[in-house]
Amino acid sequence: MMFRSLVTGCGAYLPSQVVTNADLSKRVDTDDAWIRQRTGICQRHIAAEGEMTSDLGLAAAKEALAQAGVAADAIDLIVCATSTPDETFPATATRIQYGLGMAGGAAFDVQAVCSGFVYGLSVADNFLRSGQASKALVIGAETFSRILDWEDRSTCVLFGDGAGAVVLEGIKQDGPPNGKDRGILSTHLYSDGSHHDALYVDGGPSSTQSVGHLRMEGREVFRHAVVRMAEAVDAALEANGLTPGDVDWLVPHQANIRIIESMGKRLNLPSDRVVVTVDRHANTSAASIPLALNEAIGDGRIRSGDLLMMEAMGGGFTWGSALVRW
């Protein structure tokens, strides 16, 4: 018996502390105009002292479950995408599992940096399609503020903290899959480890026995992002026999407004059909797509039956896409 994954609920959480570009200009040699012009970012949310990635993820998960009308003990799989776990181990997903009061099922993390939510969605989708799980929580949660070098103006202005989550339910597939089905139509994952030095953290248990700080070659990342994400978008459309004109909404990773606009043009989508939150959230890595998704669902832009294209690229490099009929 074949199943497909239906998205039944979405939730999000942003820390209450907001740091504007003007606030950052008091800390590093930068200004609001410089940041806006290059990135589109105006502000970001920063986790409070003692507020951990699992706290953010738990809050987003609870909201997603409430929206879906699903009890926590009905979930048999939690996949948490994060590059900033509470600890080296155990998995942050298990902390969230405990916080939800769950004693059964499986919970684990996936680490694909900014592509993490797409990777997590793919993993959960395959569990549900195979019948190994019936209901799943996919969470993107990050506290990137903990790994930033706040003396480096080229990186510290780019990132923020937050979490988003979706509830997936496996439903019986009646007949062969087609592009009109609701749910996850397909996911497409890629990586290329030869670009390690373009975006990485200069620390880790095995290398430096420390956490380290984020390091990035911005121009190199930008150049690859436009090309790689376009490839992932094309793969998703081809796999489902669809064209750019079939896509109702682009829900992209929120890294840079220029990259987002470039992808919107590739799909020939007007700007009001591209979900943009980078101006208020900055780059929240694995949390950025579910945060954007939650906002567009919450304000009524995304409606039942709409076709959504999600795409992302992160350190590694990793990149991917997911085509979802809401």
XYZ file of C-alpha atoms in Angstrom:
326
model
C 0.000 0.000 0.000
C 1.347 3.417 -0.961
C 0.899 6.581 1.043
C 1.486 10.279 0.490
C 2.257 12.980 3.028
C -0.343 15.643 3.725
C 0.632 18.819 5.586
C -2.062 19.337 8.237
C -0.646 22.096 10.448
C 2.053 24.720 10.716
C 3.496 26.685 13.610
C 6.304 29.117 14.376
C 8.130 30.856 17.168
C 10.328 33.966 17.209
C 12.210 35.163 20.299
C 10.888 38.419 21.732
C 14.206 40.286 21.542
C 14.458 42.250 18.289
C 17.802 43.666 17.113
C 17.558 46.292 14.391
C 20.254 47.360 11.954
C 20.582 50.564 13.941
C 21.267 48.505 17.066
C 24.022 46.609 15.257
C 25.607 49.840 14.007
C 26.438 50.612 17.644
C 28.374 47.361 17.881
C 30.165 46.991 14.527
C 31.164 49.291 11.675
C 27.965 49.134 9.631
C 24.737 51.049 9.067
C 21.135 50.411 8.146
C 21.480 51.492 4.505
C 24.528 49.248 3.924
C 22.726 46.169 5.287
C 19.406 46.820 3.534
C 21.007 47.475 0.162
C 23.027 44.257 0.167
C 20.657 41.871 1.928
C 17.171 43.332 2.365
C 17.423 42.755 6.134
C 16.040 45.363 8.538
C 15.978 43.430 11.802
C 16.375 39.995 13.356
C 15.199 38.140 16.489
C 17.763 36.961 19.035
C 17.182 34.270 21.641
C 17.276 35.407 25.249
C 19.962 34.272 27.641
C 19.196 30.684 28.592
C 16.740 30.240 25.709
C 17.839 27.166 23.771
C 17.116 25.783 20.317
C 14.858 23.130 21.850
C 12.796 25.843 23.563
C 12.185 27.545 20.217
C 11.438 24.253 18.487
C 9.076 23.129 21.230
C 7.029 26.335 21.008
C 6.738 26.014 17.211
C 5.828 22.323 17.504
C 3.038 23.012 19.994
C 1.533 25.625 17.693
C 1.716 23.292 14.694
C 0.018 20.495 16.628
C -2.728 22.855 17.785
C -3.340 24.058 14.229
C -3.491 20.466 12.984
C -5.754 19.377 15.823
C -3.368 16.530 16.592
C -2.364 15.372 20.071
C 1.344 15.026 20.752
C 1.014 11.333 21.605
C -0.347 10.690 18.089
C 3.015 11.677 16.598
C 5.353 8.765 15.951
C 8.236 10.662 14.314
C 10.007 13.953 15.061
C 12.681 15.242 12.705
C 14.416 18.408 13.867
C 16.583 20.265 11.367
C 19.208 22.321 13.170
C 22.860 23.328 12.982
C 22.767 24.817 16.476
C 21.695 21.955 18.765
C 21.375 22.412 22.506
C 24.270 20.019 22.993
C 26.541 17.822 20.896
C 24.228 15.019 22.000
C 21.553 13.957 22.660
C 19.563 15.119 19.646
C 17.622 18.331 20.166
C 14.604 16.458 18.766
C 14.576 14.263 21.870
C 14.445 17.352 24.093
C 11.421 18.520 22.115
C 9.897 15.041 22.316
C 10.208 15.135 26.109
C 8.810 18.662 26.246
C 5.732 17.496 24.365
C 5.206 14.695 26.889
C 5.848 11.960 24.344
C 7.230 8.618 25.421
C 7.009 6.735 22.132
C 8.009 7.071 18.529
C 11.376 8.182 17.179
C 13.044 11.591 17.376
C 16.310 12.652 15.769
C 18.101 15.633 14.211
C 19.210 16.260 10.647
C 22.009 18.707 9.853
C 22.091 20.316 6.419
C 22.422 23.949 7.563
C 20.059 26.238 5.615
C 18.750 23.301 3.555
C 17.864 21.478 6.747
C 14.103 21.916 6.617
C 13.895 20.599 3.037
C 16.101 17.661 4.046
C 13.943 17.006 7.121
C 10.769 17.210 5.070
C 12.201 14.648 2.651
C 13.191 12.260 5.430
C 9.777 12.426 7.103
C 7.984 12.149 3.752
C 9.798 8.913 2.987
C 8.946 7.469 6.412
C 5.284 8.253 5.807
C 5.233 7.016 2.200
C 6.691 3.683 3.274
C 4.253 3.313 6.161
C 6.996 3.361 8.808
C 5.289 6.316 10.472
C 1.742 7.675 10.343
C 2.126 11.218 11.678
C 5.288 13.298 11.873
C 6.564 16.612 13.145
C 9.212 18.319 11.023
C 10.888 21.218 12.810
C 13.462 23.771 11.734
C 14.959 25.473 14.778
C 18.069 27.608 15.110
C 19.929 29.877 17.523
C 22.545 31.125 15.072
C 23.290 34.062 17.356
C 25.297 31.588 19.465
C 27.819 30.882 16.675
C 28.248 34.374 15.219
C 31.409 36.416 15.501
C 29.892 39.704 16.617
C 33.045 41.528 15.531
C 32.623 40.389 11.920
C 30.232 42.786 10.218
C 30.096 40.670 7.054
C 28.334 37.794 8.864
C 26.821 38.981 12.150
C 24.296 41.212 10.356
C 22.895 38.329 8.305
C 21.452 35.873 10.791
C 18.718 35.559 13.391
C 17.055 32.990 15.630
C 13.680 31.286 15.297
C 11.780 28.065 14.723
C 9.029 26.712 12.512
C 7.276 23.358 12.357
C 4.802 21.381 10.279
C 2.680 18.336 11.025
C 2.582 15.665 8.320
C 0.087 12.836 8.058
C 0.409 9.777 5.853
C -2.776 9.126 3.893
C -3.560 6.290 1.504
C -2.666 7.042 -2.106
C -5.631 6.333 -4.378
C -4.278 5.600 -7.828
C -0.986 6.794 -9.321
C 0.376 10.116 -8.038
C -0.346 13.251 -10.048
C 0.286 16.972 -9.747
C -3.254 17.617 -8.495
C -2.792 15.598 -5.316
C -2.576 17.561 -2.081
C 0.531 16.985 0.026
C 4.210 16.591 -0.722
C 4.547 15.835 -4.434
C 8.327 15.332 -4.400
C 11.571 16.386 -2.748
C 15.014 16.710 -4.335
C 18.249 16.763 -2.325
C 21.838 17.515 -3.359
C 25.248 18.249 -1.860
C 28.826 18.992 -2.882
C 31.447 18.812 -0.140
C 34.164 20.472 -2.217
C 32.858 23.918 -1.213
C 33.423 23.497 2.514
C 35.515 26.638 2.906
C 32.870 28.946 1.433
C 30.521 28.518 4.409
C 31.424 26.716 7.613
C 31.940 27.011 11.364
C 35.572 27.030 12.468
C 35.081 24.710 15.426
C 33.702 21.353 16.533
C 34.279 18.511 19.009
C 36.592 16.540 16.700
C 38.561 19.458 15.241
C 38.996 22.173 17.859
C 37.048 20.901 20.872
C 35.131 24.191 20.780
C 31.957 25.558 19.216
C 33.639 28.033 16.860
C 32.181 30.840 14.758
C 30.487 31.010 11.387
C 32.762 31.947 8.460
C 31.544 32.740 4.971
C 32.725 33.875 1.559
C 29.599 35.781 0.642
C 30.189 36.260 -3.078
C 31.028 32.587 -3.595
C 27.910 31.477 -1.748
C 25.735 33.912 -3.706
C 27.101 32.705 -7.038
C 26.436 29.052 -6.286
C 23.073 29.651 -4.615
C 21.427 31.115 -7.699
C 22.626 28.278 -9.944
C 22.105 25.356 -7.557
C 18.656 26.319 -6.360
C 17.544 26.867 -9.941
C 18.640 23.309 -10.695
C 16.638 21.987 -7.752
C 13.546 23.930 -8.818
C 13.799 22.615 -12.374
C 14.175 19.053 -11.087
C 11.007 19.337 -9.015
C 8.957 20.655 -11.910
C 10.286 18.047 -14.343
C 9.635 15.183 -11.930
C 5.985 16.168 -11.687
C 5.375 17.131 -15.303
C 4.707 20.739 -14.323
C 5.859 24.124 -15.594
C 6.805 27.362 -13.796
C 3.354 28.652 -14.683
C 1.775 25.985 -12.474
C 3.466 27.299 -9.320
C 1.277 29.534 -7.149
C 3.809 30.472 -4.480
C 7.559 30.454 -3.996
C 8.416 29.861 -0.330
C 12.202 30.156 -0.398
C 14.983 30.022 2.108
C 15.351 33.558 3.411
C 19.037 34.386 3.013
C 19.251 37.422 0.754
C 16.592 39.457 -1.040
C 18.588 39.439 -4.271
C 18.678 35.637 -4.376
C 14.969 35.457 -3.551
C 14.103 37.908 -6.328
C 16.268 35.980 -8.780
C 14.397 32.750 -8.053
C 11.032 34.475 -8.343
C 11.976 35.764 -11.795
C 13.056 32.278 -12.851
C 9.555 31.021 -12.076
C 8.068 34.132 -13.689
C 6.216 34.869 -10.461
C 5.183 38.432 -9.556
C 6.707 39.710 -6.324
C 3.398 39.338 -4.490
C 3.572 35.573 -5.132
C 6.952 35.223 -3.419
C 6.875 34.914 0.371
C 9.498 37.242 1.860
C 10.337 37.465 5.561
C 14.086 38.119 5.344
C 13.520 41.807 6.074
C 12.133 41.017 9.545
C 13.669 37.635 10.383
C 17.067 37.766 8.619
C 18.550 34.352 7.793
C 17.260 31.830 10.316
C 18.843 28.898 8.473
C 16.732 25.722 8.778
C 13.909 27.716 10.382
C 13.469 30.192 7.544
C 11.175 28.214 5.217
C 8.700 27.055 7.893
C 8.668 30.571 9.392
C 7.794 32.026 5.983
C 5.260 29.262 5.338
C 3.547 29.842 8.667
C 3.252 33.570 8.022
C 1.724 33.157 4.552
C -0.738 30.537 5.781
C -1.647 32.584 8.821
C -2.475 35.731 6.869
C -4.509 33.822 4.283
C -2.247 34.222 1.275
C -1.705 30.493 0.844
C -4.971 28.606 0.365
C -5.981 24.995 -0.010
C -4.964 23.631 -3.401
C -2.149 26.128 -3.976
C 1.101 24.720 -5.374
C 4.145 25.735 -3.328
C 7.778 25.581 -4.369
C 10.259 25.472 -1.485
C 13.981 25.711 -2.136
C 17.139 26.286 -0.134
C 20.927 26.111 -0.132
C 23.276 25.885 2.823
C 26.814 25.178 3.908
C 28.386 22.008 2.690
C 27.194 22.893 0.078
C 23.767 21.334 0.459
C 20.710 22.343 -1.534
C 17.294 21.052 -2.452
C 13.658 21.667 -3.264
C 10.235 20.442 -2.250
C 7.048 20.770 -4.266
C 3.942 20.776 -2.074
C 0.240 21.055 -2.890
C -1.282 22.780 0.151
